[in-house]
Short mmCIF file of C-alpha atoms (C1' of nucleotides) in Angstrom, two decimals:
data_model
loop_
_atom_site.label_atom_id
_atom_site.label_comp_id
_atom_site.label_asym_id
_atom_site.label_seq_id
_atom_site.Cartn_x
_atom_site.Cartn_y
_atom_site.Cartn_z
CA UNK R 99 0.00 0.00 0.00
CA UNK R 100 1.29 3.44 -1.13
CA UNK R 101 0.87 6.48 -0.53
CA UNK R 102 -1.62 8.22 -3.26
CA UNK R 103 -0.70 12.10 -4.26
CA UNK R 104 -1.53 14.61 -1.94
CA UNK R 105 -4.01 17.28 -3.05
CA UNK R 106 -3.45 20.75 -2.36
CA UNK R 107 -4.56 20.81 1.25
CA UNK R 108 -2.82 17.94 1.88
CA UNK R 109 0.26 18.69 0.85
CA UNK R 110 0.26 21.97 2.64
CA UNK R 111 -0.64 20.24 6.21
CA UNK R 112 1.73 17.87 5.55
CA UNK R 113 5.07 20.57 4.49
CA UNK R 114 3.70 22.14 7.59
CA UNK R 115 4.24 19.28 10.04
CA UNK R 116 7.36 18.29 8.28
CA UNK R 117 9.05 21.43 8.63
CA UNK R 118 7.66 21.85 12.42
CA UNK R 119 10.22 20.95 15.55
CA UNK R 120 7.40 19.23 17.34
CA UNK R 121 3.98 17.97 16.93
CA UNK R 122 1.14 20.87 16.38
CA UNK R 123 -2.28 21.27 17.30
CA UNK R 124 -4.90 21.38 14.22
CA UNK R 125 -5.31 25.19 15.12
CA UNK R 126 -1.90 25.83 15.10
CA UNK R 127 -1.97 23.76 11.69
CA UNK R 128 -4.62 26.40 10.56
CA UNK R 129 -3.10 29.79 11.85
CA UNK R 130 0.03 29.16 9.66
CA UNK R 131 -1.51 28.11 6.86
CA UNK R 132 -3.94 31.05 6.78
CA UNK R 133 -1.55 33.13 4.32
CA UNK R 134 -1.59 29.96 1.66
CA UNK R 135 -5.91 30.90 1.85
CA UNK R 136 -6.93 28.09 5.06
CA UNK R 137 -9.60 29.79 6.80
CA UNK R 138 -11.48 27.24 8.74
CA UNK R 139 -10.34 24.10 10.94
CA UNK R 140 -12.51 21.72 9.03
CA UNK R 141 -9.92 22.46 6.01
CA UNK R 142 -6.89 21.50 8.47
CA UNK R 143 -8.86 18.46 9.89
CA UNK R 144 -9.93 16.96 6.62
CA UNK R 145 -6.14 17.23 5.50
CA UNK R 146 -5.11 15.59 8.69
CA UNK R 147 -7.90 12.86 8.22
CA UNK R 148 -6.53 11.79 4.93
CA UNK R 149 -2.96 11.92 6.34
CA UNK R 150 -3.29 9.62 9.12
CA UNK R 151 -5.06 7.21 6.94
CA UNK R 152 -2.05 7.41 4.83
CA UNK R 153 0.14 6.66 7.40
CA UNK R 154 2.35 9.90 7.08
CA UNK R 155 1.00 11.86 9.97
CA UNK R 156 0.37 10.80 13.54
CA UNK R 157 -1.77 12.05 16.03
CA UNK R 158 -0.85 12.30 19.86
CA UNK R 159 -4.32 11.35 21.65
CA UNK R 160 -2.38 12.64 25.03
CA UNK R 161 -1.54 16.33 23.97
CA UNK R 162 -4.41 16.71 20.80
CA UNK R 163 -1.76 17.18 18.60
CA UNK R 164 -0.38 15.58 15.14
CA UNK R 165 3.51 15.26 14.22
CA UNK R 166 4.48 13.82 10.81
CA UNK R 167 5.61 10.17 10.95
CA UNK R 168 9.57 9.64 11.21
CA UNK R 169 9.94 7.48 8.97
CA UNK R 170 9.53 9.45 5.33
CA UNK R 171 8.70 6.99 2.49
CA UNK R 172 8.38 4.04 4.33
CA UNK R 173 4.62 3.03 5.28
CA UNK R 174 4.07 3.48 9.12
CA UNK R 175 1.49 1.27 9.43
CA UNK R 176 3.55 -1.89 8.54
CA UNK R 177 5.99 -1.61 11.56
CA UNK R 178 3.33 -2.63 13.97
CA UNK R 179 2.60 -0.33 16.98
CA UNK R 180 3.69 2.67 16.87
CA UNK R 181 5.24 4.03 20.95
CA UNK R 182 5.93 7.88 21.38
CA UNK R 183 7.96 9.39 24.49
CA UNK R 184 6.65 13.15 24.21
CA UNK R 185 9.15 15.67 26.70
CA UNK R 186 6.35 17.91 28.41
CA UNK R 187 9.38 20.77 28.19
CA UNK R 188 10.29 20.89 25.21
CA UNK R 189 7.18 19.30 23.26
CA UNK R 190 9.99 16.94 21.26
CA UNK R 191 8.59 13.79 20.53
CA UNK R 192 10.33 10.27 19.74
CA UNK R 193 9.29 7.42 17.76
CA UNK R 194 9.91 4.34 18.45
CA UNK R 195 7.99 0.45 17.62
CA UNK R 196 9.03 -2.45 20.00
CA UNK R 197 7.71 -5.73 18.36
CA UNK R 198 7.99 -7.83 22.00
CA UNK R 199 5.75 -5.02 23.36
CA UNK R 200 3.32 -5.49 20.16
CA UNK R 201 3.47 -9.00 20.92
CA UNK R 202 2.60 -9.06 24.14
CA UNK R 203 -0.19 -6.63 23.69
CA UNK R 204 -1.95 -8.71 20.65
CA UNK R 205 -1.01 -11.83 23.04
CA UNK R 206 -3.74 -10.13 25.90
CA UNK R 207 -6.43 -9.36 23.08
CA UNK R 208 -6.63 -12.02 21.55
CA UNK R 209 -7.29 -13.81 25.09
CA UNK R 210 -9.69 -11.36 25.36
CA UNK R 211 -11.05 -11.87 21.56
CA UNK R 212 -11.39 -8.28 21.58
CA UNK R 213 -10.71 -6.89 18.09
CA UNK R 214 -8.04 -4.17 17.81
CA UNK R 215 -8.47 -1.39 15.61
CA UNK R 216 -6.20 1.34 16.79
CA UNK R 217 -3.47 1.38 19.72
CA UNK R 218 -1.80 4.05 21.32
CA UNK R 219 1.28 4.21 23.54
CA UNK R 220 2.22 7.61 24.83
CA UNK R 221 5.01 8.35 27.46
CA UNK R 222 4.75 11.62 28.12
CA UNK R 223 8.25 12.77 30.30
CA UNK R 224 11.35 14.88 30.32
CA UNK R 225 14.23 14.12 27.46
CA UNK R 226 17.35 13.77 28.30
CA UNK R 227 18.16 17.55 27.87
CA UNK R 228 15.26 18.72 29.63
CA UNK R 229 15.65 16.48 32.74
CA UNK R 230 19.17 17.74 33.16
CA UNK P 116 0.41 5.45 49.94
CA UNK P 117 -3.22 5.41 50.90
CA UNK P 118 -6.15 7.28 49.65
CA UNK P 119 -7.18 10.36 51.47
CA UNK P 120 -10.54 10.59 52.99
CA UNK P 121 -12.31 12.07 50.00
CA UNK P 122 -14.70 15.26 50.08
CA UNK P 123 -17.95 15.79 49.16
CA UNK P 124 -17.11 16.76 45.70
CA UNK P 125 -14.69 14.08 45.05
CA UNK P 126 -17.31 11.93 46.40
CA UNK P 127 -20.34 12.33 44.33
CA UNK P 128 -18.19 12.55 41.30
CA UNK P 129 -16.37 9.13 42.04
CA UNK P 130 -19.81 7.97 42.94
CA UNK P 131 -20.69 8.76 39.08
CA UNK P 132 -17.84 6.72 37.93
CA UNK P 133 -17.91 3.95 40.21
CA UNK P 134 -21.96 3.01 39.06
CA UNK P 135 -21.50 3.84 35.36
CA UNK P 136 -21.43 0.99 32.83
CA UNK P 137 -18.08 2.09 31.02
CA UNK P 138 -16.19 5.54 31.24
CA UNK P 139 -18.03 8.63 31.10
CA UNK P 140 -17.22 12.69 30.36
CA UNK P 141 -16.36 15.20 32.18
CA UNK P 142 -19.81 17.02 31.20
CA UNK P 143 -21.52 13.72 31.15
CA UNK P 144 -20.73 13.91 34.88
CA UNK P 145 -21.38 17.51 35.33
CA UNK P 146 -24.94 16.54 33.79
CA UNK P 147 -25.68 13.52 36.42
CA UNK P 148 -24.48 15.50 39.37
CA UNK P 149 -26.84 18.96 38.10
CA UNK P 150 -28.97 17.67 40.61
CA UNK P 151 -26.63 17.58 43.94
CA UNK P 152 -25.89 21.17 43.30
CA UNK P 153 -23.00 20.87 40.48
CA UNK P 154 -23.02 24.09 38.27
CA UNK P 155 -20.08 23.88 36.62
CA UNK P 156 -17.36 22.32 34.63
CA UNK P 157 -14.56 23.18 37.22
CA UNK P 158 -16.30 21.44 39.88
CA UNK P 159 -16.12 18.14 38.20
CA UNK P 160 -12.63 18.39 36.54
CA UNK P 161 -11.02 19.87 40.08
CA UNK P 162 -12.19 16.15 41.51
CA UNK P 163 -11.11 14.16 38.62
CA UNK P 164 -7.69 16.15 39.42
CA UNK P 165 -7.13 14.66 43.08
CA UNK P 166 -9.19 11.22 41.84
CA UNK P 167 -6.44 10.74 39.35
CA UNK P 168 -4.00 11.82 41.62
CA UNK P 169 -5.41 9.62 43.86
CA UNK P 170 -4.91 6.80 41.64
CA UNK P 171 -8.51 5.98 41.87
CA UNK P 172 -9.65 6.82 38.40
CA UNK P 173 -8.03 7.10 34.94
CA UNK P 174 -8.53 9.40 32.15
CA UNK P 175 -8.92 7.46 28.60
CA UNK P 176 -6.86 9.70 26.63
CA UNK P 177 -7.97 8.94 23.29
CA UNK P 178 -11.83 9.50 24.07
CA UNK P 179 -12.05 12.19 26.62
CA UNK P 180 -13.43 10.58 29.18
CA UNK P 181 -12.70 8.89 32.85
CA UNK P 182 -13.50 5.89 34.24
CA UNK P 183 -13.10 4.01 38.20
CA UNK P 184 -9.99 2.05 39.04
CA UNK P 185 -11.02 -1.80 38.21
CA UNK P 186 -9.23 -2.43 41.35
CA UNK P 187 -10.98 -0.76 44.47
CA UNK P 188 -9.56 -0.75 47.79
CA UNK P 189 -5.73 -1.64 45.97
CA UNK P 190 -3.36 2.00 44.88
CA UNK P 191 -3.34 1.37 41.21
CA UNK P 192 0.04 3.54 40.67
CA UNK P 193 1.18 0.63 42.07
CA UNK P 194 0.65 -1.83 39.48
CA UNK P 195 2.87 -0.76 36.89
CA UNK P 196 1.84 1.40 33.95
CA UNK P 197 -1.38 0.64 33.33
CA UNK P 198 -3.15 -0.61 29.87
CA UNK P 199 -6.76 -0.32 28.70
CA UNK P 200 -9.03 -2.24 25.85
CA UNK P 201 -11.40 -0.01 24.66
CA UNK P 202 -14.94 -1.32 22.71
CA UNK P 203 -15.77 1.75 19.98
CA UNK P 204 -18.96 -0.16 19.87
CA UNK P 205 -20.46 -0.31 23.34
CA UNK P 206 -17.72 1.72 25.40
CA UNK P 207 -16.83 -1.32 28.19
CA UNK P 208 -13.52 -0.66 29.14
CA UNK P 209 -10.91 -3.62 29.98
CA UNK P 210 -8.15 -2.76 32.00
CA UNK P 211 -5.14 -4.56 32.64
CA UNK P 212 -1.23 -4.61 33.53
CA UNK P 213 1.64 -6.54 31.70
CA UNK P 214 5.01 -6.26 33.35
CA UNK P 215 6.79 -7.62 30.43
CA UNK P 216 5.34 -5.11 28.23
CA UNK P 217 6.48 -2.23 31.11
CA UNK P 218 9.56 -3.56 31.50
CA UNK P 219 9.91 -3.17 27.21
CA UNK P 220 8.77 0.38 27.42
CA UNK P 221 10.98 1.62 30.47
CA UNK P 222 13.92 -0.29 28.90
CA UNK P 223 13.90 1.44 26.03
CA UNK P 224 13.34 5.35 27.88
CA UNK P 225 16.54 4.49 29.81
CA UNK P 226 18.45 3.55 26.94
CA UNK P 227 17.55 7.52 25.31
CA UNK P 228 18.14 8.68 28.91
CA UNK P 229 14.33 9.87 28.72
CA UNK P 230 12.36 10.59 31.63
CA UNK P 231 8.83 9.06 32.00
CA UNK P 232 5.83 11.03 34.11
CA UNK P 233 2.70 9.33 32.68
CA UNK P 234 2.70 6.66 30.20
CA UNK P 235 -0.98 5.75 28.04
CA UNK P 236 -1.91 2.61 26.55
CA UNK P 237 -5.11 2.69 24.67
CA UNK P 238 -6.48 -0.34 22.73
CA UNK P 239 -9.63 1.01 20.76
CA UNK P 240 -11.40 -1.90 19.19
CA UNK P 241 -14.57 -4.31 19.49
CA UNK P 242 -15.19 -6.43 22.05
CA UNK P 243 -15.98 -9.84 22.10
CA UNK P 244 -19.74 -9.31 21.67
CA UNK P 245 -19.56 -6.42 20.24
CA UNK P 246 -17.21 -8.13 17.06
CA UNK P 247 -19.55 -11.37 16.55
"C1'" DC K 175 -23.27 15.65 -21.39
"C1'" DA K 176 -25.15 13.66 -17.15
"C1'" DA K 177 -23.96 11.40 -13.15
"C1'" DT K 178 -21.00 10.26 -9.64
"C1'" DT K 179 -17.31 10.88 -6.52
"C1'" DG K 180 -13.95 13.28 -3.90
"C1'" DA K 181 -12.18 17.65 -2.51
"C1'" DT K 182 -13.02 22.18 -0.94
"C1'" DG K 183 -15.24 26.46 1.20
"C1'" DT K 184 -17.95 28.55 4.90
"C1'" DA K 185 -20.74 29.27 8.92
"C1'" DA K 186 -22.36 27.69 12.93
"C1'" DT K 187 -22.16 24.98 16.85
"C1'" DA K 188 -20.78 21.23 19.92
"C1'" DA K 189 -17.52 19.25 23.08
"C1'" DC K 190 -13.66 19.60 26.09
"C1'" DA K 191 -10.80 22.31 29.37
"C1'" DT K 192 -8.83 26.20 32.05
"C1'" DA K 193 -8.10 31.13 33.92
"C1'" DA K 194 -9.23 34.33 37.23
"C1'" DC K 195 -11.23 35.69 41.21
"C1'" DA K 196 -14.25 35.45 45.31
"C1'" DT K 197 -15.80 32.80 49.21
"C1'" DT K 198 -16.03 29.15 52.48
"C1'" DT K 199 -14.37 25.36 55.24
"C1'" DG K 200 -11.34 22.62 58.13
"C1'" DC K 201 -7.84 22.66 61.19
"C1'" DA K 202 -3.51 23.60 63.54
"C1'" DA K 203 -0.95 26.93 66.53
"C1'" DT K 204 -1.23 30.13 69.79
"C1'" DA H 169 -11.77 31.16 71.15
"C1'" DT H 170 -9.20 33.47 67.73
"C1'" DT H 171 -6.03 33.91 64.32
"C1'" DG H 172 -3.88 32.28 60.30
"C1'" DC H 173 -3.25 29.21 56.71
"C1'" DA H 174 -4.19 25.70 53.23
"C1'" DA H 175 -7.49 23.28 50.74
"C1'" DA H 176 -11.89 23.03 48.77
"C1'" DT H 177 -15.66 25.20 46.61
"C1'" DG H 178 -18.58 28.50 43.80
"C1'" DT H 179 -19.10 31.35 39.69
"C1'" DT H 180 -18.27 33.71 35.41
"C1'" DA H 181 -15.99 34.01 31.53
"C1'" DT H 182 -13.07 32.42 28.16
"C1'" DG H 183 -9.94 29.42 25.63
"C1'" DT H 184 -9.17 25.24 22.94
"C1'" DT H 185 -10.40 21.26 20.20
"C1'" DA H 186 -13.56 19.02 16.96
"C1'" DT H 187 -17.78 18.24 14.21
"C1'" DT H 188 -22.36 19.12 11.72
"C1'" DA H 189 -24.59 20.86 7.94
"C1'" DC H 190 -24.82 22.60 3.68
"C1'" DA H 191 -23.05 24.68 -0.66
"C1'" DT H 192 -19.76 24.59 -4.43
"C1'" DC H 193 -16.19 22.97 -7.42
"C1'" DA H 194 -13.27 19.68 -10.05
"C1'" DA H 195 -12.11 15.29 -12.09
"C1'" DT H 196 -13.69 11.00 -13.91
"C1'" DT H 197 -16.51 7.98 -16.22
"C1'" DG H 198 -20.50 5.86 -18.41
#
DNA sequence: CAATTGATGTAATAACATAACATTTGCAAT
DNA sequence: ATTGCAAATGTTATGTTATTACATCAATTG
């Protein structure tokens, strides 16, 4: 599964993310893209939509905020679970997959026979500089 | 590290939580507890505050909402990060605690030298019954 | 060209969360 | 008992995040 061309939108809320230091919020998103004609969130959050689907973006349930996917070119959604440590001080965020950890997760559900759709795993800390 | 005596407040919101069929909103709250005098958002997210703190509630990250420790009576900070199953179809909640999978996660923080506060782990999916 | 589909534009509103400030309550120290 | 402090509460307003509803536009295809 590849990724499709970006439309206009798209492509904009996706440079924007790219080029950011850290994740951003959907009306941060907006309020920079405002020159290039975005005037309403639904335009940022229909871009976003797509994105995610598409495996380039990723959203961070813990802080409502979206940071585009570390791995350029390669398709997210094939390295299993996704992990992010976000540093609270300076909003940098690390990606990481651990397969034992996926493992051991899809080892509980399926015990459970509960379905998986969509997991999250957030540590939200200090990085090394910040804790310093 | 045992839990305080609550308050009145705390109380009646906990109260909420503890009956309720699967996690509920911060406004869904508000709305049950109109009747015991609650007016305001504040006055349920200021309990939720010491609740959490407490250890005697979690917040689902990825859906807004809070639910009751499945463990009464035990300090559920003590049990290791803490993991959750999450039915998109009828909202049960399934909590539960994997060491191995901790022990994964807090390996790989100390090996960036990252701090961890507060780590999420959201499973959003269909339940048993809910997937037949 | 008509019909369908996907993308976009816009306004309004819903849902979630906090800031700021005033007041009250519980309780320890004197 | 009274003073002083910390924690809890009440209230209003506002800030932040996300969606609904509806109109329009563009590309594709039968």
């Amino acid at each position: 599964m590849t990724t499709p061309q970006l439309t206009k939108n798209q492509s904009l809320v996706f440079d924007v993310l790219e080029k950011a230091e850290g994740p951003l919020s959907a009306y941060t998103i907006l309020d920079k893209l405002r020159d290039h004609g975005f005037r309403a969130p639904l335009q940022v959050y229909r871009a976003l939509e797509k994105l995610l689907e598409y495996g380039v973006v990723h959203r961070l349930e813990s802080i409502n905020s979206f940071v585009a996917c570390a791995h350029p070119g390669e398709n997210c959604h094939s390295h299993g679970i996704v992990a992010f440590a976000i540093c609270e001080s300076c909003g940098q965020v690390m990606e990481f997959h651990d397969h034992e950890v996926d493992h051991r997760l899809m080892a509980w559900v399926r015990g459970q026979k509960f379905k998986p759709e969509k997991t999250t795993i957030e540590i939200r800390g200090l990085c090394e500089a910040c804790a310093a």
